[in-house]
CSV table of C-alpha atoms in Angstrom, one decimal:
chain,number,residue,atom,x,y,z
A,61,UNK,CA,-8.3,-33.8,-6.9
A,62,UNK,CA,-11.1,-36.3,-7.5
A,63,UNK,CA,-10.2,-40.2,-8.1
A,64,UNK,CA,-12.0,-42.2,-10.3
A,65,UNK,CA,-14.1,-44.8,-7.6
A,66,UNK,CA,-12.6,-47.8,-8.4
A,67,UNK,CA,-9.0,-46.0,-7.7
A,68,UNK,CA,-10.0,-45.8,-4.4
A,69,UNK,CA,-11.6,-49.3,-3.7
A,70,UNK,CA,-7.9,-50.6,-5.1
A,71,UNK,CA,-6.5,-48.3,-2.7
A,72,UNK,CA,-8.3,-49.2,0.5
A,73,UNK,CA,-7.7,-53.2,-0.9
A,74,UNK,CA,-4.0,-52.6,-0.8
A,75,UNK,CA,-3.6,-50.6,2.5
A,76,UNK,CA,-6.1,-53.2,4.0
A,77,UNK,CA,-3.9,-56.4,2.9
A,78,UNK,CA,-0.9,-54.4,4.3
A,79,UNK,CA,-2.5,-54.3,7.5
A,80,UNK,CA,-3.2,-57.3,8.0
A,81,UNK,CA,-0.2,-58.8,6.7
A,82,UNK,CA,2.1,-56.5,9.8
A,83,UNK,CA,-0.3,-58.2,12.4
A,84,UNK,CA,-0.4,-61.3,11.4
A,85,UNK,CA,3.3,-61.0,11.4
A,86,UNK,CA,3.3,-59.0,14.9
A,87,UNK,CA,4.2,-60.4,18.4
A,88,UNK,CA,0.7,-59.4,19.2
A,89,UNK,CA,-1.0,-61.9,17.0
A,90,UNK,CA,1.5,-64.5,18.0
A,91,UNK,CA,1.7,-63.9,21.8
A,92,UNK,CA,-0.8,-66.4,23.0
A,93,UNK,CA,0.6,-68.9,20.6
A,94,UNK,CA,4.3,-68.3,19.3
A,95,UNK,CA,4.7,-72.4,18.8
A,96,UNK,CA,3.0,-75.7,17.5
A,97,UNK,CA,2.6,-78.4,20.5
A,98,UNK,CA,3.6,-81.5,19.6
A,99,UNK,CA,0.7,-83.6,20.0
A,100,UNK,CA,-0.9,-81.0,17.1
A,101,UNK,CA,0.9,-82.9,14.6
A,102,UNK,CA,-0.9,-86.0,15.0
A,103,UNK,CA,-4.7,-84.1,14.8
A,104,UNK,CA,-4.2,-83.4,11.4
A,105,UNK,CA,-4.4,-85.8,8.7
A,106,UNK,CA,-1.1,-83.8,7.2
A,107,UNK,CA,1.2,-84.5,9.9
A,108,UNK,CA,2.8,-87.1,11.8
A,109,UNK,CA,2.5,-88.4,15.6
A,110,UNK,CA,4.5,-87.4,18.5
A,111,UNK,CA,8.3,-87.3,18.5
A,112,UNK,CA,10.3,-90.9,19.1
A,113,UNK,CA,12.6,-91.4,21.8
A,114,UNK,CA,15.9,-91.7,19.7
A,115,UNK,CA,19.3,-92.0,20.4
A,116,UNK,CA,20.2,-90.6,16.9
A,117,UNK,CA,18.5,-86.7,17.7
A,118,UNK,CA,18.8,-84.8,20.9
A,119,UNK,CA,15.7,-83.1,22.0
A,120,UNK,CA,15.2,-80.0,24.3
A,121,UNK,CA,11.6,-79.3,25.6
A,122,UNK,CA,10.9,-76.3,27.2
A,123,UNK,CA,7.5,-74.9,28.3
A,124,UNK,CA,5.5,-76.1,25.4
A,125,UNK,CA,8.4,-75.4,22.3
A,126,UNK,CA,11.1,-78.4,21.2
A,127,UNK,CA,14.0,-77.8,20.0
A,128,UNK,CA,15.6,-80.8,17.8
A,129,UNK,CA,19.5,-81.2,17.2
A,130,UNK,CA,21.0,-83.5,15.0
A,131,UNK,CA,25.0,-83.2,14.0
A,132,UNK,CA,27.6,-81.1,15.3
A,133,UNK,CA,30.1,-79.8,12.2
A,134,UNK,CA,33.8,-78.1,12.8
A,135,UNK,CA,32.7,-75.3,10.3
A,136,UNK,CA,36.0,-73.8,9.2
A,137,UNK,CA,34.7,-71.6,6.0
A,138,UNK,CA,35.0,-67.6,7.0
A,139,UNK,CA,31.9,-65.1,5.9
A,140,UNK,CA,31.7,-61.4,7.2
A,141,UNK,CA,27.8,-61.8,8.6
A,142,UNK,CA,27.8,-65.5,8.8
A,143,UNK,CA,29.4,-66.5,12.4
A,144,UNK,CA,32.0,-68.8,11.3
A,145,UNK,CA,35.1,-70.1,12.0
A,146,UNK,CA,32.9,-71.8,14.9
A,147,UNK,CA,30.8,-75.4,15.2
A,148,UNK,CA,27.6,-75.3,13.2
A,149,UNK,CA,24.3,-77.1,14.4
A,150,UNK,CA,21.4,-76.9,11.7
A,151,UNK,CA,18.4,-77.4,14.1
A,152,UNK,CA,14.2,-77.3,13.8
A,153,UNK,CA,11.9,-75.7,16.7
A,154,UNK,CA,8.1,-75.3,16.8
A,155,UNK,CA,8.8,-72.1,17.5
A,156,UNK,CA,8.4,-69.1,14.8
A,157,UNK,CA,10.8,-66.5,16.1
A,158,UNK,CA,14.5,-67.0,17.0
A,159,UNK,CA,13.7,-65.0,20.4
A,160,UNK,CA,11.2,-68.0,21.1
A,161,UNK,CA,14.0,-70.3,21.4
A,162,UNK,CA,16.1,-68.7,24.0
A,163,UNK,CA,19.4,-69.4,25.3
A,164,UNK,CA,21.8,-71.9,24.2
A,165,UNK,CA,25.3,-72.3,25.8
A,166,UNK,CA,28.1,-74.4,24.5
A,167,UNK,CA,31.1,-75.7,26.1
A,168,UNK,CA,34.3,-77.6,25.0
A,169,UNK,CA,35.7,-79.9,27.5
A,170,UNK,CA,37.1,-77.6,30.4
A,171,UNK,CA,36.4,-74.5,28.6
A,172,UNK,CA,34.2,-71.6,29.8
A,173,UNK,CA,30.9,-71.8,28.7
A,174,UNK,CA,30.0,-69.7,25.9
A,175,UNK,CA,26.6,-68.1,24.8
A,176,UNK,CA,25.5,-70.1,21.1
A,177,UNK,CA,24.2,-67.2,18.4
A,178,UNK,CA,21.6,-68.2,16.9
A,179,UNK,CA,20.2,-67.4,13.1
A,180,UNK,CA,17.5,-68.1,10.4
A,181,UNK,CA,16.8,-66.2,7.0
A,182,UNK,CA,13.3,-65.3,5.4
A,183,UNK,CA,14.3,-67.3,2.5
A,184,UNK,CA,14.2,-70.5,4.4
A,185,UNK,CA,10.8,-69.5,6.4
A,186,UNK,CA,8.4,-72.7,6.0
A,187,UNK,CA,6.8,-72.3,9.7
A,188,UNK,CA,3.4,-72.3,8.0
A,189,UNK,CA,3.7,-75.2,5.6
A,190,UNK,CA,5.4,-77.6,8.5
A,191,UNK,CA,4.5,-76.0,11.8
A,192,UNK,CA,8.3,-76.7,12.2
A,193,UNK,CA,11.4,-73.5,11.6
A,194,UNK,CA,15.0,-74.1,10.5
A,195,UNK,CA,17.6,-72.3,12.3
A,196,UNK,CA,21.5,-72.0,12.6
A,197,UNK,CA,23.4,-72.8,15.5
A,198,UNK,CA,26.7,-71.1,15.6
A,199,UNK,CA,29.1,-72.0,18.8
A,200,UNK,CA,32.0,-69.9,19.2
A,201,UNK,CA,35.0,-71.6,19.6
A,202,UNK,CA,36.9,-70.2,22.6
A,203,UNK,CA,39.5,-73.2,22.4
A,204,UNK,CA,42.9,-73.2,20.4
A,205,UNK,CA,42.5,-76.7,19.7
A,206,UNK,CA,38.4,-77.9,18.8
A,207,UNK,CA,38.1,-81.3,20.9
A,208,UNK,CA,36.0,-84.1,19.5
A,209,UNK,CA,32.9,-83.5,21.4
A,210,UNK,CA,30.7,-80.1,22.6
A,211,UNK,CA,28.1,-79.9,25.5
A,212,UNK,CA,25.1,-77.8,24.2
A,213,UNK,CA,22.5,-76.4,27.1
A,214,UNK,CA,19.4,-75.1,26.9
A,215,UNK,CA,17.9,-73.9,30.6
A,216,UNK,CA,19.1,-77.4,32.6
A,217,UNK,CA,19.0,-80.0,29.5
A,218,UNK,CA,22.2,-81.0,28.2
A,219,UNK,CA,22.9,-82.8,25.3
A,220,UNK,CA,26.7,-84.0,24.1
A,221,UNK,CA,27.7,-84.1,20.1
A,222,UNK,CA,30.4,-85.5,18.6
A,223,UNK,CA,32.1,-82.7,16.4
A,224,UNK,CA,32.2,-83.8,13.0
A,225,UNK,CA,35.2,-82.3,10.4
A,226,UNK,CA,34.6,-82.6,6.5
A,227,UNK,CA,36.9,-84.3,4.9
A,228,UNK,CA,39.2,-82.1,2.5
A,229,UNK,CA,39.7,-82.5,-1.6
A,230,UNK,CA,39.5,-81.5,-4.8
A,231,UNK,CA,36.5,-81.9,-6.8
A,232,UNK,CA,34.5,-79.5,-8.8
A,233,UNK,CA,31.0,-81.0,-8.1
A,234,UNK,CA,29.7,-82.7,-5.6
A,235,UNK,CA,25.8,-83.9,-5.6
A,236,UNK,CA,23.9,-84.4,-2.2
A,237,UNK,CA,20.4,-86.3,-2.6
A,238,UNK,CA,18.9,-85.5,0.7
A,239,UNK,CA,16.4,-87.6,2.9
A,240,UNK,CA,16.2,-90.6,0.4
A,241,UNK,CA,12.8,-93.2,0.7
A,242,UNK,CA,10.8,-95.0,-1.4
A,243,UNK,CA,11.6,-97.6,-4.4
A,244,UNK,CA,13.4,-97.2,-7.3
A,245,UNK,CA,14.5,-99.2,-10.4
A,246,UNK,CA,17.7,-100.9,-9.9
A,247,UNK,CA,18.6,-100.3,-13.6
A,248,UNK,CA,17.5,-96.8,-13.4
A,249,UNK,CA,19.4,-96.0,-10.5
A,250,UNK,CA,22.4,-97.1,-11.9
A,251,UNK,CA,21.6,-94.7,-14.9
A,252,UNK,CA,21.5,-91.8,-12.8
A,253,UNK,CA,24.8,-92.0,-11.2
A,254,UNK,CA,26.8,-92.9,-14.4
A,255,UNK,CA,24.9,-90.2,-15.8
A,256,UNK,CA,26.1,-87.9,-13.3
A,257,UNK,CA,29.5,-89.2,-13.6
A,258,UNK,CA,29.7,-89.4,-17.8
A,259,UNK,CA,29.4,-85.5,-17.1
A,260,UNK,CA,31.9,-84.6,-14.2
A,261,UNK,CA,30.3,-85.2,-10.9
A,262,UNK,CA,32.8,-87.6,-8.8
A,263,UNK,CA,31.1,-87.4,-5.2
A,264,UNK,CA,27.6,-88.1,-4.4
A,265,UNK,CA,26.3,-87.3,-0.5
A,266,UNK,CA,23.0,-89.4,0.0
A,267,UNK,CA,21.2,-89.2,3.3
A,268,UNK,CA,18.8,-92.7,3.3
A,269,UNK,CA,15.7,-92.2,5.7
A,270,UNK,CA,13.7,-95.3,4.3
A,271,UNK,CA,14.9,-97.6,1.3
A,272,UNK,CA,14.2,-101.4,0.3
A,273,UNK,CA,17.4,-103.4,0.1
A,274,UNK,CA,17.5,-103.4,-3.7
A,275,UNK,CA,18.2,-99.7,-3.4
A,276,UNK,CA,20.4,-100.1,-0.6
A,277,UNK,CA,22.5,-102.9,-2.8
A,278,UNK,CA,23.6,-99.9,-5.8
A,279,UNK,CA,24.2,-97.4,-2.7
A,280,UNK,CA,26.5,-99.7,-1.2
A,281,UNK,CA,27.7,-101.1,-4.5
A,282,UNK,CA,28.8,-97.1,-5.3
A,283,UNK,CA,29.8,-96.7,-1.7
A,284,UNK,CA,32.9,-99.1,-2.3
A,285,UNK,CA,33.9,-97.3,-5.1
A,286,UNK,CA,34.0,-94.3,-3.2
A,287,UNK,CA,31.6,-92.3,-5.1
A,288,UNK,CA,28.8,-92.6,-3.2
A,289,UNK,CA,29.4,-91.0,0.3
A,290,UNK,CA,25.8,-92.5,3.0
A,291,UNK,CA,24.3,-90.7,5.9
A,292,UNK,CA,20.9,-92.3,7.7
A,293,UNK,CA,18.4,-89.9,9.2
A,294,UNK,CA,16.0,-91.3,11.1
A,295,UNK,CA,12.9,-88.9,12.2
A,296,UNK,CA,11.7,-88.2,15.4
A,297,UNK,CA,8.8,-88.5,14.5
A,298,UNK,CA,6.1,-91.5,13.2
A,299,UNK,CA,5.9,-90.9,9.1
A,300,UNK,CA,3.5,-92.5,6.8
A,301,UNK,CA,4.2,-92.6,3.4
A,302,UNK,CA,1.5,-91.9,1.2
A,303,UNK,CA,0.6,-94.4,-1.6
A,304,UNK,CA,-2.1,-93.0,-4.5
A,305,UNK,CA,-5.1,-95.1,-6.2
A,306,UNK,CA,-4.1,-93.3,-9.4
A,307,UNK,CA,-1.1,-94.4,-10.6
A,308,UNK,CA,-1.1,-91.2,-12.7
A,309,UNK,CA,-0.6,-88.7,-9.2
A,310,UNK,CA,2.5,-88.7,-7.5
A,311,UNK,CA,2.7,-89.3,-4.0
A,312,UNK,CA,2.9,-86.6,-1.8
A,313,UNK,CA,5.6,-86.2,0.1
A,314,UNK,CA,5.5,-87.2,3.9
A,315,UNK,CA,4.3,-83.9,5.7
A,316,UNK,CA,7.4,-83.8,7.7
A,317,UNK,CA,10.1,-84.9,5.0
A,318,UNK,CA,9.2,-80.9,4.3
A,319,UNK,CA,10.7,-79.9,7.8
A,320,UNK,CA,13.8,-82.0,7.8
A,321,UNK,CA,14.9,-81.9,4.5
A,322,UNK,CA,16.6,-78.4,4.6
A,323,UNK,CA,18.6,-79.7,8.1
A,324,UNK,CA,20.0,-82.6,5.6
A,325,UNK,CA,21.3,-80.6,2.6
A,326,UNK,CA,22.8,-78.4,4.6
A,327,UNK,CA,24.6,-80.8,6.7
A,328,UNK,CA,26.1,-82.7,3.5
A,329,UNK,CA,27.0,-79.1,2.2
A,330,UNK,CA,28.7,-78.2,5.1
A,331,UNK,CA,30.5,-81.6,4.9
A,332,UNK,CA,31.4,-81.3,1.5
A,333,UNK,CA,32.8,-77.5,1.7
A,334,UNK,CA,36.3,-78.7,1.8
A,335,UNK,CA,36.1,-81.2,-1.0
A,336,UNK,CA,34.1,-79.9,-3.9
A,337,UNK,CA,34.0,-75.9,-4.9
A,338,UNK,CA,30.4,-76.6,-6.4
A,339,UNK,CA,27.4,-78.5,-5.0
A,340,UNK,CA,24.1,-79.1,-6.4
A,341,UNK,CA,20.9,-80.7,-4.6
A,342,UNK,CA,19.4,-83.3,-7.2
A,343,UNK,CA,16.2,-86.1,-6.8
A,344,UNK,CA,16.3,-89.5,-8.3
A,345,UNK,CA,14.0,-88.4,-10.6
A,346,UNK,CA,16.3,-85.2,-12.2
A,347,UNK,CA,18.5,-85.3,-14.7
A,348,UNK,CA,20.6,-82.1,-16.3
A,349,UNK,CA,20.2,-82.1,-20.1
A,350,UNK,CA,22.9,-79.6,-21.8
A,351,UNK,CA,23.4,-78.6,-25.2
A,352,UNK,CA,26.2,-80.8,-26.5
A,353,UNK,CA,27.3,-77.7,-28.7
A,354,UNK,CA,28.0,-75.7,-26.0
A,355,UNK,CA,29.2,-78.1,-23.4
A,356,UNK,CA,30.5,-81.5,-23.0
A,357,UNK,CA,30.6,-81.5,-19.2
A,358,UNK,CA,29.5,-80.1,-16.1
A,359,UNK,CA,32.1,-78.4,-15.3
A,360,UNK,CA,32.4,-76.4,-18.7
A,361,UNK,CA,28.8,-75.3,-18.1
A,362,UNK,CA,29.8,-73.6,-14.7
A,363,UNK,CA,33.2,-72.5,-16.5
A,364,UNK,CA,31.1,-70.0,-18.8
A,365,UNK,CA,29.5,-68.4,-16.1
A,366,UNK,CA,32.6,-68.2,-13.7
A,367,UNK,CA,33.1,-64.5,-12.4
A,368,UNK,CA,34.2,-63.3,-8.9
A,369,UNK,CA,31.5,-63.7,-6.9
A,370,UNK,CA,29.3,-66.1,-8.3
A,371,UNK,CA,27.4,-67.5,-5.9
A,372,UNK,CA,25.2,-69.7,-8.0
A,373,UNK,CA,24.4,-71.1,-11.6
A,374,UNK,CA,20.6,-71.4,-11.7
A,375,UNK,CA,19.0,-74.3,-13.9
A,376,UNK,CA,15.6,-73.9,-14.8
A,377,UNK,CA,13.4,-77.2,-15.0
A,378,UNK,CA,11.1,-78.9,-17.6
A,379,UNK,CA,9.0,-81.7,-17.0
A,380,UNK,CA,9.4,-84.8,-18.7
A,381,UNK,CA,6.3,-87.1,-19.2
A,382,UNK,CA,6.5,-90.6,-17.9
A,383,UNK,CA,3.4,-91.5,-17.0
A,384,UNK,CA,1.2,-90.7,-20.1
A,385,UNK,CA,3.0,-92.9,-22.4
A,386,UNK,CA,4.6,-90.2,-24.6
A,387,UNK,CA,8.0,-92.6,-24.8
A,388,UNK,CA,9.9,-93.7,-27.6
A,389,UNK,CA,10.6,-97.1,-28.2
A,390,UNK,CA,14.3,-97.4,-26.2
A,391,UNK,CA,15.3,-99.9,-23.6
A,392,UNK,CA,16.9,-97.2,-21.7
A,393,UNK,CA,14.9,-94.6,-19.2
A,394,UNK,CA,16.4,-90.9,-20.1
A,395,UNK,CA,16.2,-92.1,-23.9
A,396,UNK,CA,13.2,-93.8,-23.7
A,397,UNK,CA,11.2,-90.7,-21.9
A,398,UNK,CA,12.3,-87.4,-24.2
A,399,UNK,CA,8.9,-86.2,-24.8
A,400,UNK,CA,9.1,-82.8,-22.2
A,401,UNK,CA,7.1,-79.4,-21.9
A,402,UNK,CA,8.4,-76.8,-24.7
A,403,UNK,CA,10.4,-74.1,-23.6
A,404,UNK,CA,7.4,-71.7,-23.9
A,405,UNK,CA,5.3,-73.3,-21.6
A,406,UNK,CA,8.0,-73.3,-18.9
A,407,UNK,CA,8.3,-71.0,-15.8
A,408,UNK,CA,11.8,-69.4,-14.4
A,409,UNK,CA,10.2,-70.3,-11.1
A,410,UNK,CA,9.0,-73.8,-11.4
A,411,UNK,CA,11.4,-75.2,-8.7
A,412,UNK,CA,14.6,-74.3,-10.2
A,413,UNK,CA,18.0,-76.5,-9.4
A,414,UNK,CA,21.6,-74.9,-9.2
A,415,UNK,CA,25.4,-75.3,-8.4
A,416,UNK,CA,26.1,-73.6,-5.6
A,417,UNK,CA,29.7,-72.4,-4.5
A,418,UNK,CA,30.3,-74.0,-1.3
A,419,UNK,CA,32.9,-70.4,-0.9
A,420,UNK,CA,30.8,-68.2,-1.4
A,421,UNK,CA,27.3,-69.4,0.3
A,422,UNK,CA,27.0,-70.5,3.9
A,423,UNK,CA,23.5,-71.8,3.3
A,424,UNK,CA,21.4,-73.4,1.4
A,425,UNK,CA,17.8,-74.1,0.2
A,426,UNK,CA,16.8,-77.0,-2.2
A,427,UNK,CA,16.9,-74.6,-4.9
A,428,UNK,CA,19.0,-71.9,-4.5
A,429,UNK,CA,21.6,-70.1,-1.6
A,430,UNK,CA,18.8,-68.6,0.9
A,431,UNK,CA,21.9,-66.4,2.4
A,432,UNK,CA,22.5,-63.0,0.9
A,433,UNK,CA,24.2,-60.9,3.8
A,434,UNK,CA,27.3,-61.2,2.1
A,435,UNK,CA,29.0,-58.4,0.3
A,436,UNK,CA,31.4,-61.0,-1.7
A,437,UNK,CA,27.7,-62.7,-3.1
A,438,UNK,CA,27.3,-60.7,-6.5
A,439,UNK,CA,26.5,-62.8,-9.5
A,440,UNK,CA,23.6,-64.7,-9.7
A,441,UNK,CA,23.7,-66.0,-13.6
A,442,UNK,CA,20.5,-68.2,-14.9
A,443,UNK,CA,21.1,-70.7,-17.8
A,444,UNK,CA,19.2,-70.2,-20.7
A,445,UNK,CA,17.2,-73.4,-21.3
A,446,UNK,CA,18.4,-73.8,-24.8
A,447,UNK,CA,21.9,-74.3,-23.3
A,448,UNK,CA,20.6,-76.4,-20.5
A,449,UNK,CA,18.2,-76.8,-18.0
A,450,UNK,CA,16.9,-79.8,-15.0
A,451,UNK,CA,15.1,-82.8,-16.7
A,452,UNK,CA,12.4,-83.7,-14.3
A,453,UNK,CA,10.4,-86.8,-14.6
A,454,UNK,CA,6.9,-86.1,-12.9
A,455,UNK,CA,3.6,-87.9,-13.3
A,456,UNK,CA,0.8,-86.0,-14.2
A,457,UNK,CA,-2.4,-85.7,-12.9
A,458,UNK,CA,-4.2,-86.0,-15.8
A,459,UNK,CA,-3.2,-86.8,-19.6
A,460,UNK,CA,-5.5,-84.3,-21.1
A,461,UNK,CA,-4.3,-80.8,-22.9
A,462,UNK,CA,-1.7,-80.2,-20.9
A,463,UNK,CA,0.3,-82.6,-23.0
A,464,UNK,CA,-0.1,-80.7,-26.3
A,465,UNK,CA,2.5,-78.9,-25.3
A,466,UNK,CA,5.3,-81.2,-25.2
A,467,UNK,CA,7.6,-81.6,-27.8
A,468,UNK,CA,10.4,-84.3,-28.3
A,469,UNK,CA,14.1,-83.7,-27.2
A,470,UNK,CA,17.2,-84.4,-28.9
A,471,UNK,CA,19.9,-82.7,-26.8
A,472,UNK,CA,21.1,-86.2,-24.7
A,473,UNK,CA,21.7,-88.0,-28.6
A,474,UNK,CA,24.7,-86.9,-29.7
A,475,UNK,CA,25.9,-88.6,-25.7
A,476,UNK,CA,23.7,-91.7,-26.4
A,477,UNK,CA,26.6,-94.1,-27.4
A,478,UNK,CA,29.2,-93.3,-25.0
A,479,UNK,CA,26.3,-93.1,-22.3
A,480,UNK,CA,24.5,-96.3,-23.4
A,481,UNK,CA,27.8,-98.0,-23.1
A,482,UNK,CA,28.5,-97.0,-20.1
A,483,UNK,CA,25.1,-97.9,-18.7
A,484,UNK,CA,25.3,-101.5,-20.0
A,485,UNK,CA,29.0,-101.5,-19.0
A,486,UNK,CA,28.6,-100.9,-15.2
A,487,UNK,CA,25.4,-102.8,-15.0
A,488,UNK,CA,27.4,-106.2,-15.8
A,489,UNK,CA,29.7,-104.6,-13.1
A,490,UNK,CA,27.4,-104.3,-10.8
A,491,UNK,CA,25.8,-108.2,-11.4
A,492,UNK,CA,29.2,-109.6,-11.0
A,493,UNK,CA,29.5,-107.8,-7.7
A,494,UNK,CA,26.9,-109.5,-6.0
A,495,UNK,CA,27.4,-112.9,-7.5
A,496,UNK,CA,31.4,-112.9,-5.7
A,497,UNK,CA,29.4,-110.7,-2.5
């Protein structure tokens, strides 16, 4: 049988890139280098200095590879391939295979020491963009009663964790903004989390890494309502945040913000297992916009995708212009900025948002679950984005042709005056809390 020639080309091209892509992935290719020193980071003008001496992380170094533990969590939630009941530790190596890290031993008070297992997932595989893995901890628990703290050992190092619990309750959505820097609108902010509220959400897990004290003020001013729930992660590391000459480009976000964001999430959804059934990772900058003919909350989006085992209801996003001056004339932000891309123009994977079941996934990426060993995990429903989808308000690189696709939105007006309201409602709130604090 004769092939036409450029069949065969295609062919060798394919077998070629398959070839390489097994030894690039092969122990051979990584067995003079399987890890990232430390003092790398700081060559390159996209990653930070050497780790920081901190009280706050615990740090193993072992013949060239660091491994860096944060919390401790009682996890209490039960999964066929995920090793729970036991205590969870989300960690971060410089290492790229779980074999590369070794042994890790745990021990509660007088206990016999117990081998740690330890996981990771291709879904949450960043090694290349970060030079830094995620991986799961899981300590058996070999105790009838858990104690308050656990010994973890690697070779001779030990380090001692308190063993945090999540608190138990009974919300349907819970919000975690993790690793939290930068400045922000005090008016805006307060937007955002009556927003959120307006629609259902009651609990909101922030973890703060660097914020002026205007943004601190409406943290703690939520704080003492009991809505907002705060969690400081410092980085072992020096970070620079990056500040642009156009005010059009966004910053980038610090190199190693990358690396440590996953260990947050998953800490506040681990923490939040007990008191919310859903949880949903959203930015500052993120708002969910719903058709107010199909739903009037939240929860009655989630309600009409409910089925046994839904793991997740996926959100699509659209970008909103606020840096090209496509606004309407509004004193508020979401009603001011409306102008977004049309739903043509929009991409299913343009860094979707979703709620997550906190039953029914053990762990989670910034988008999505990034754990599918489970046999319960069987509906995976995406929301059409005339029903709904995640508002995000990004700068643009340029205003040029890009923007003749964008089209005004009307969804959020049959909400404006009960919103609007609100806003100017809690913002008086909020003045007359700091006058009397």
């Amino acid at each position: 049988m004769n092939f036409p020639r450029f069949t065969i080309i295609r062919l060798i091209t394919v077998l070629l890139l398959l070839f390489l892509y097994f030894v690039l992935q092969s122990d051979y290719w990584f067995s003079q280098r399987t890890y990232i020193l430390p003092k790398l980071h700081e060559k390159s003008s996209n990653r930070s200095s050497l780790p920081l001496k901190s009280a706050e992380w615990h740090i193993f170094y072992s013949q060239g590879t660091s491994l860096y533990v944060h919390r401790a969590i009682y996890d209490s939630r039960k999964f066929e391939n995920w090793q729970s009941p036991c205590v969870t530790l989300y960690v971060l190596s410089n290492v790229r295979r779980v074999k590369s890290i070794g042994s890790i031993f745990c021990k509660y008070g007088n206990a016999k020491e117990v081998e740690a297992v330890v996981l990771w997932t291709n879904e949450a595989y960043r090694y290349p963009f970060t030079g830094l893995q995620e991986y799961v901890i899981h300590c058996p628990i070999n105790v009838q009663i858990v104690p308050n703290r656990i010994k973890i050992r690697k070779e001779k190092e030990v380090a001692e964790l308190t063993i945090e619990k999540p608190q138990p309750g009974n919300e349907v959505i819970s919000v975690c903004v993790p690793i939290t820097y930068g400045s922000f609108d005090t008016k805006q902010l307060i937007e955002w989390f009556e927003f959120l509220r307006f629609f259902g959400v009651r609990t909101i897990d922030i973890t703060i890494w660097r914020v002026p004290d205007n943004v601190l003020k409406v943290f703690k001013y939520y704080e003492q309502q009991n809505v907002v729930f705060i969690n400081k992660m410092e980085l072992p590391f020096k970070v620079s945040i990056d500040s642009r000459q156009n005010k059009l480009k966004p910053s980038r976000k610090p190199y190693l913000i990358k690396a440590f964001m996953p260990m947050a999430l998953n800490e506040c959804f681990i923490m939040n297992h007990l008191r919310s059934k859903y949880v949903l990772s959203l930015d500052f900058d993120e708002h969910i916009i719903m058709n107010s003919s199909h739903f009037s909350s939240f929860h009655e989006l989630i309600q009409s995708y409910e089925k046994p085992g839904l793991v997740q209801v996926e959100l699509c996003k659209l970008r909103y212009d606020v840096s090209c001056n496509m606004k309407v004339d509004d004193k508020y932000f979401i009603f001011q900025h409306r102008y977004r891309q049309n739903i043509s123009s929009a991409s299913v994977l343009d860094n979707p948002k979703s709620f997550i079941t906190t039953s029914n996934c053990p762990y989670i990426g910034n988008h999505f679950c990034v754990w599918y060993n489970e046999k319960s995990q069987k509906e995976f429903p995406k929301v059409k984005l005339h029903l709904a989808h995640i508002a995000h308000y990004r700068k643009w690189k340029t205003c040029g042709e890009e923007l003749e696709y964008f089209e005004l939105d009307d969804a959020l007006l049959p909400f404006k005056s009960d919103l609007t309201a609100r806003f100017d409602r809690e913002m008086r709130k909020y003045q007359e809390f700091y006058k009397l604090n």
